[in-house]
Amino acid sequence: MYGQHQYVVHADPASVVADLNTEPVRDHEPEVTEIIEMPASSTESWAVASTLGDLHDQICTCMQCPLGHTRTNFVFGSGNPNADIMVIGEAPGADEDEQGLPFVGRAGQLLTKILEAVSLSRDEVYICNILKCRPPNNRKPLAGETDQCEPYLWKQIELVQPKLILALGLTAANTLLKNKESMTNLRGKIHDYHGIRTLVTYHPAALLRNPEWKKFTWDDVKHLRNLYDAS
Ligand code: URA
Ligand code: URA
């Protein structure tokens, strides 16, 4: 099954299959529930949107937090609306704010390569962020911003119904999983996010600063690929 895929990082398919077959046994495989119900606020009109397009149109003028006043573009998300894999980052940066699309700057280009390394295209997955608007100078999201914005993400997850989530970086992971664990503790495990199996890896921007961590992310996306192929 794995042999059908072209793993572009390794030239020799035999070594790829060998690598994948020596994947360590993971902690636990949580039970996946049939219906994913996110705690979306039922009083808001966007909460009953039935498509991503509707949701986008209802929230793209959001002014619920101060980032609405400084953004150039609302960065909703991109990719396959029925994706089995949802990739979730932190917040738009300058390039994303400029273009209105997630992960299109330097970190985004690295993300594209990371996905391609396990034969995933950006169009096959769905890519978005915890925050839809750029924080000034790319500072970390504030708690109030996350509290306002995260219900939009819950609604996106409810509409896409992914089987797997890949959280990019500690901010995304700690926000989704509601913990303060370190990257070292979070990587290499399958987390249960409202019944969706969730993996955590380094943010591609962190990999640009620390290329020696790329080998860990390579392991993490191979794990993601294995779960995807088995799902
Ligand atoms: N970093 C993120 O977390 N998200 C983007 O969309 C771009 C950079
Ligand atoms: N430290 C970072 O700077 N980024 C990560 O993604 C994890 C640890």
Short mmCIF file of C-alpha atoms and ligand atoms in Angstrom, two decimals:
data_model
loop_
_atom_site.label_atom_id
_atom_site.label_comp_id
_atom_site.label_asym_id
_atom_site.label_seq_id
_atom_site.Cartn_x
_atom_site.Cartn_y
_atom_site.Cartn_z
CA MET A 1 0.00 0.00 0.00
CA TYR A 2 2.71 2.46 0.94
CA GLY A 3 4.74 1.45 -2.11
CA GLN A 4 2.21 3.08 -4.42
CA HIS A 5 3.19 6.53 -3.25
CA GLN A 6 6.13 8.52 -4.50
CA TYR A 7 8.07 9.75 -1.49
CA VAL A 8 10.13 12.47 -3.08
CA VAL A 9 12.57 12.98 -0.24
CA HIS A 10 13.99 9.47 -0.59
CA ALA A 11 15.21 8.49 -4.04
CA ASP A 12 15.10 4.77 -3.32
CA PRO A 13 11.54 3.41 -2.86
CA ALA A 14 12.84 0.36 -1.00
CA SER A 15 14.38 2.53 1.69
CA VAL A 16 11.13 4.46 2.00
CA VAL A 17 9.12 1.32 2.59
CA ALA A 18 11.76 0.11 5.06
CA ASP A 19 11.53 3.43 6.92
CA LEU A 20 7.77 3.28 7.08
CA ASN A 21 7.75 -0.31 8.28
CA THR A 22 9.99 0.57 11.19
CA GLU A 23 7.59 3.26 12.46
CA PRO A 24 7.53 2.92 16.24
CA VAL A 25 4.36 1.62 17.82
CA ARG A 26 2.32 4.60 18.97
CA ASP A 27 0.85 5.21 22.40
CA HIS A 28 -2.80 4.62 21.73
CA GLU A 29 -5.35 4.87 18.99
CA PRO A 30 -8.32 6.75 20.37
CA GLU A 31 -11.82 5.66 19.44
CA VAL A 32 -13.20 7.92 16.75
CA THR A 33 -16.78 9.00 17.27
CA GLU A 34 -19.17 9.13 14.33
CA ILE A 35 -20.45 12.66 14.62
CA ILE A 36 -18.20 15.57 15.40
CA GLU A 37 -19.99 18.26 17.32
CA MET A 38 -18.03 21.37 18.02
CA PRO A 39 -19.19 23.78 20.69
CA ALA A 40 -20.23 26.40 18.13
CA SER A 41 -22.34 29.23 19.42
CA SER A 42 -25.88 28.56 18.19
CA THR A 43 -27.03 32.18 18.52
CA GLU A 44 -24.75 33.50 15.77
CA SER A 45 -25.99 33.34 12.18
CA TRP A 46 -22.62 32.02 10.95
CA ALA A 47 -22.99 29.04 13.28
CA VAL A 48 -25.67 27.56 11.03
CA ALA A 49 -23.72 28.02 7.78
CA SER A 50 -23.94 24.82 5.78
CA THR A 51 -20.94 25.32 3.49
CA LEU A 52 -17.47 26.79 3.88
CA GLY A 53 -18.40 29.43 1.32
CA ASP A 54 -21.38 30.53 3.40
CA LEU A 55 -19.29 30.53 6.54
CA HIS A 56 -16.60 32.60 4.85
CA ASP A 57 -19.13 35.15 3.61
CA GLN A 58 -20.67 35.49 7.06
CA ILE A 59 -17.45 35.97 9.01
CA CYS A 60 -15.02 37.65 6.61
CA THR A 61 -15.93 41.15 7.80
CA CYS A 62 -15.47 40.17 11.46
CA MET A 63 -14.63 43.01 13.85
CA GLN A 64 -14.93 41.00 17.07
CA CYS A 65 -11.31 41.68 18.01
CA PRO A 66 -8.87 44.53 17.28
CA LEU A 67 -7.10 42.54 14.54
CA GLY A 68 -10.10 43.28 12.33
CA HIS A 69 -8.96 46.90 12.21
CA THR A 70 -5.36 46.16 11.18
CA ARG A 71 -5.80 43.31 8.72
CA THR A 72 -5.53 43.74 4.96
CA ASN A 73 -7.34 40.47 4.29
CA PHE A 74 -9.25 37.95 6.32
CA VAL A 75 -7.45 34.60 5.86
CA PHE A 76 -10.17 31.98 6.01
CA GLY A 77 -8.49 28.81 4.72
CA SER A 78 -7.82 26.95 1.48
CA GLY A 79 -7.88 23.50 0.00
CA ASN A 80 -10.29 20.60 -0.25
CA PRO A 81 -13.62 21.32 1.51
CA ASN A 82 -14.01 17.56 2.08
CA ALA A 83 -10.42 16.91 3.08
CA ASP A 84 -9.57 13.97 5.31
CA ILE A 85 -6.58 15.94 6.60
CA MET A 86 -6.81 19.42 8.09
CA VAL A 87 -3.57 21.32 8.66
CA ILE A 88 -3.87 24.04 11.29
CA GLY A 89 -1.33 26.79 11.89
CA GLU A 90 -1.21 29.77 14.20
CA ALA A 91 -2.11 32.98 12.38
CA PRO A 92 -1.55 34.73 9.07
CA GLY A 93 1.76 36.49 8.52
CA ALA A 94 2.49 39.42 6.22
CA ASP A 95 2.25 37.47 2.94
CA GLU A 96 -0.96 35.74 4.02
CA ASP A 97 -2.47 39.06 5.11
CA GLU A 98 -1.52 40.51 1.74
CA GLN A 99 -2.96 37.64 -0.33
CA GLY A 100 -5.83 36.43 1.86
CA LEU A 101 -4.53 32.85 1.70
CA PRO A 102 -2.95 30.69 4.43
CA PHE A 103 0.67 29.59 4.34
CA VAL A 104 1.81 31.34 1.18
CA GLY A 105 5.00 32.99 2.51
CA ARG A 106 8.36 31.35 3.20
CA ALA A 107 6.98 29.09 5.93
CA GLY A 108 4.10 28.22 3.64
CA GLN A 109 6.43 27.25 0.82
CA LEU A 110 8.22 24.93 3.23
CA LEU A 111 4.86 23.50 4.31
CA THR A 112 4.06 22.78 0.65
CA LYS A 113 7.35 20.86 0.34
CA ILE A 114 6.74 18.96 3.58
CA LEU A 115 3.31 17.86 2.35
CA GLU A 116 4.70 16.95 -1.07
CA ALA A 117 7.34 14.80 0.62
CA VAL A 118 4.54 12.41 1.58
CA SER A 119 2.68 12.88 -1.71
CA LEU A 120 0.08 15.25 -0.32
CA SER A 121 -0.83 18.29 -2.36
CA ARG A 122 -2.19 21.47 -0.87
CA ASP A 123 -5.41 20.85 -2.82
CA GLU A 124 -5.92 17.44 -1.22
CA VAL A 125 -5.83 18.75 2.36
CA TYR A 126 -7.49 21.74 3.99
CA ILE A 127 -5.18 24.42 5.40
CA CYS A 128 -6.16 27.12 7.88
CA ASN A 129 -5.12 28.84 11.09
CA ILE A 130 -6.34 29.40 14.62
CA LEU A 131 -6.54 33.16 13.96
CA LYS A 132 -7.94 34.46 10.69
CA CYS A 133 -6.32 37.88 10.92
CA ARG A 134 -2.67 38.84 11.19
CA PRO A 135 -1.38 39.93 14.58
CA PRO A 136 0.81 43.05 14.27
CA ASN A 137 4.51 42.18 13.81
CA ASN A 138 3.53 38.49 13.86
CA ARG A 139 3.28 38.46 17.64
CA LYS A 140 1.66 35.44 19.27
CA PRO A 141 -2.13 35.46 19.41
CA LEU A 142 -3.54 36.97 22.60
CA ALA A 143 -5.97 34.89 24.65
CA GLY A 144 -8.83 37.25 23.84
CA GLU A 145 -8.16 36.98 20.11
CA THR A 146 -8.07 33.19 20.28
CA ASP A 147 -11.27 33.09 22.32
CA GLN A 148 -13.05 35.21 19.72
CA CYS A 149 -11.67 33.40 16.68
CA GLU A 150 -11.50 29.74 17.66
CA PRO A 151 -15.27 29.13 17.25
CA TYR A 152 -14.81 29.90 13.53
CA LEU A 153 -12.24 27.11 13.38
CA TRP A 154 -14.59 24.75 15.20
CA LYS A 155 -17.22 25.49 12.59
CA GLN A 156 -14.72 24.88 9.77
CA ILE A 157 -13.84 21.53 11.33
CA GLU A 158 -17.52 20.65 11.63
CA LEU A 159 -18.03 21.41 7.92
CA VAL A 160 -14.88 19.72 6.60
CA GLN A 161 -15.18 16.71 8.96
CA PRO A 162 -11.51 15.75 8.64
CA LYS A 163 -10.36 12.33 9.82
CA LEU A 164 -6.97 13.69 10.83
CA ILE A 165 -5.59 17.01 12.04
CA LEU A 166 -1.97 18.13 11.84
CA ALA A 167 -1.28 20.99 14.26
CA LEU A 168 1.69 23.10 13.22
CA GLY A 169 3.68 24.51 16.11
CA LEU A 170 3.18 24.79 19.81
CA THR A 171 0.72 27.69 19.72
CA ALA A 172 -1.71 25.80 17.47
CA ALA A 173 -1.24 22.58 19.44
CA ASN A 174 -1.66 24.11 22.90
CA THR A 175 -4.70 26.08 21.71
CA LEU A 176 -6.43 23.09 20.14
CA LEU A 177 -5.58 20.59 22.84
CA LYS A 178 -6.09 23.06 25.72
CA ASN A 179 -2.82 22.19 27.40
CA LYS A 180 0.62 23.68 28.04
CA GLU A 181 2.68 20.66 27.09
CA SER A 182 6.00 21.08 25.31
CA MET A 183 6.59 20.19 21.66
CA THR A 184 8.76 17.29 22.85
CA ASN A 185 5.85 15.86 24.83
CA LEU A 186 3.27 16.47 22.12
CA ARG A 187 5.07 15.09 19.07
CA GLY A 188 4.98 11.40 18.22
CA LYS A 189 1.61 10.79 19.86
CA ILE A 190 -1.91 10.57 18.55
CA HIS A 191 -4.08 13.07 20.38
CA ASP A 192 -7.86 12.93 20.44
CA TYR A 193 -9.37 16.27 19.44
CA HIS A 194 -13.14 15.86 19.76
CA GLY A 195 -12.82 12.40 18.25
CA ILE A 196 -10.41 13.46 15.49
CA ARG A 197 -6.96 11.93 15.58
CA THR A 198 -4.51 14.80 15.85
CA LEU A 199 -0.76 14.91 15.36
CA VAL A 200 1.51 17.76 16.37
CA THR A 201 4.71 18.85 14.68
CA TYR A 202 7.04 21.84 14.51
CA HIS A 203 5.83 24.96 12.78
CA PRO A 204 7.55 25.36 9.39
CA ALA A 205 8.74 28.83 10.48
CA ALA A 206 10.49 27.12 13.41
CA LEU A 207 12.04 24.67 10.92
CA LEU A 208 13.40 27.58 8.87
CA ARG A 209 15.19 28.80 12.01
CA ASN A 210 16.16 25.31 13.21
CA PRO A 211 16.74 23.06 10.18
CA GLU A 212 18.05 20.31 12.48
CA TRP A 213 14.42 19.74 13.58
CA LYS A 214 13.29 18.86 10.04
CA LYS A 215 14.02 15.18 10.64
CA PHE A 216 11.37 15.15 13.40
CA THR A 217 8.78 16.73 11.14
CA TRP A 218 9.67 14.19 8.46
CA ASP A 219 8.83 11.42 10.96
CA ASP A 220 5.61 13.20 11.91
CA VAL A 221 4.33 13.58 8.35
CA LYS A 222 5.20 9.97 7.56
CA HIS A 223 3.08 9.04 10.59
CA LEU A 224 0.29 11.26 9.22
CA ARG A 225 0.58 9.58 5.83
CA ASN A 226 0.41 6.11 7.41
CA LEU A 227 -2.74 7.01 9.34
CA TYR A 228 -4.27 8.55 6.19
CA ASP A 229 -3.52 5.45 4.12
CA ALA A 230 -5.00 3.21 6.80
CA SER A 231 -8.15 5.32 7.22
N1 URA B 1 2.26 30.98 9.84
C1 URA B 1 1.07 30.47 10.22
O1 URA B 1 0.91 29.98 11.32
N2 URA B 1 0.07 30.52 9.36
C2 URA B 1 0.18 31.05 8.13
O2 URA B 1 -0.81 31.04 7.39
C3 URA B 1 1.43 31.56 7.77
C4 URA B 1 2.45 31.52 8.62
N1 URA B 2 9.77 25.76 19.69
C1 URA B 2 9.45 26.60 18.68
O1 URA B 2 9.98 27.68 18.57
N2 URA B 2 8.52 26.23 17.79
C2 URA B 2 7.93 25.03 17.84
O2 URA B 2 7.13 24.74 16.97
C3 URA B 2 8.27 24.17 18.90
C4 URA B 2 9.18 24.55 19.80
#
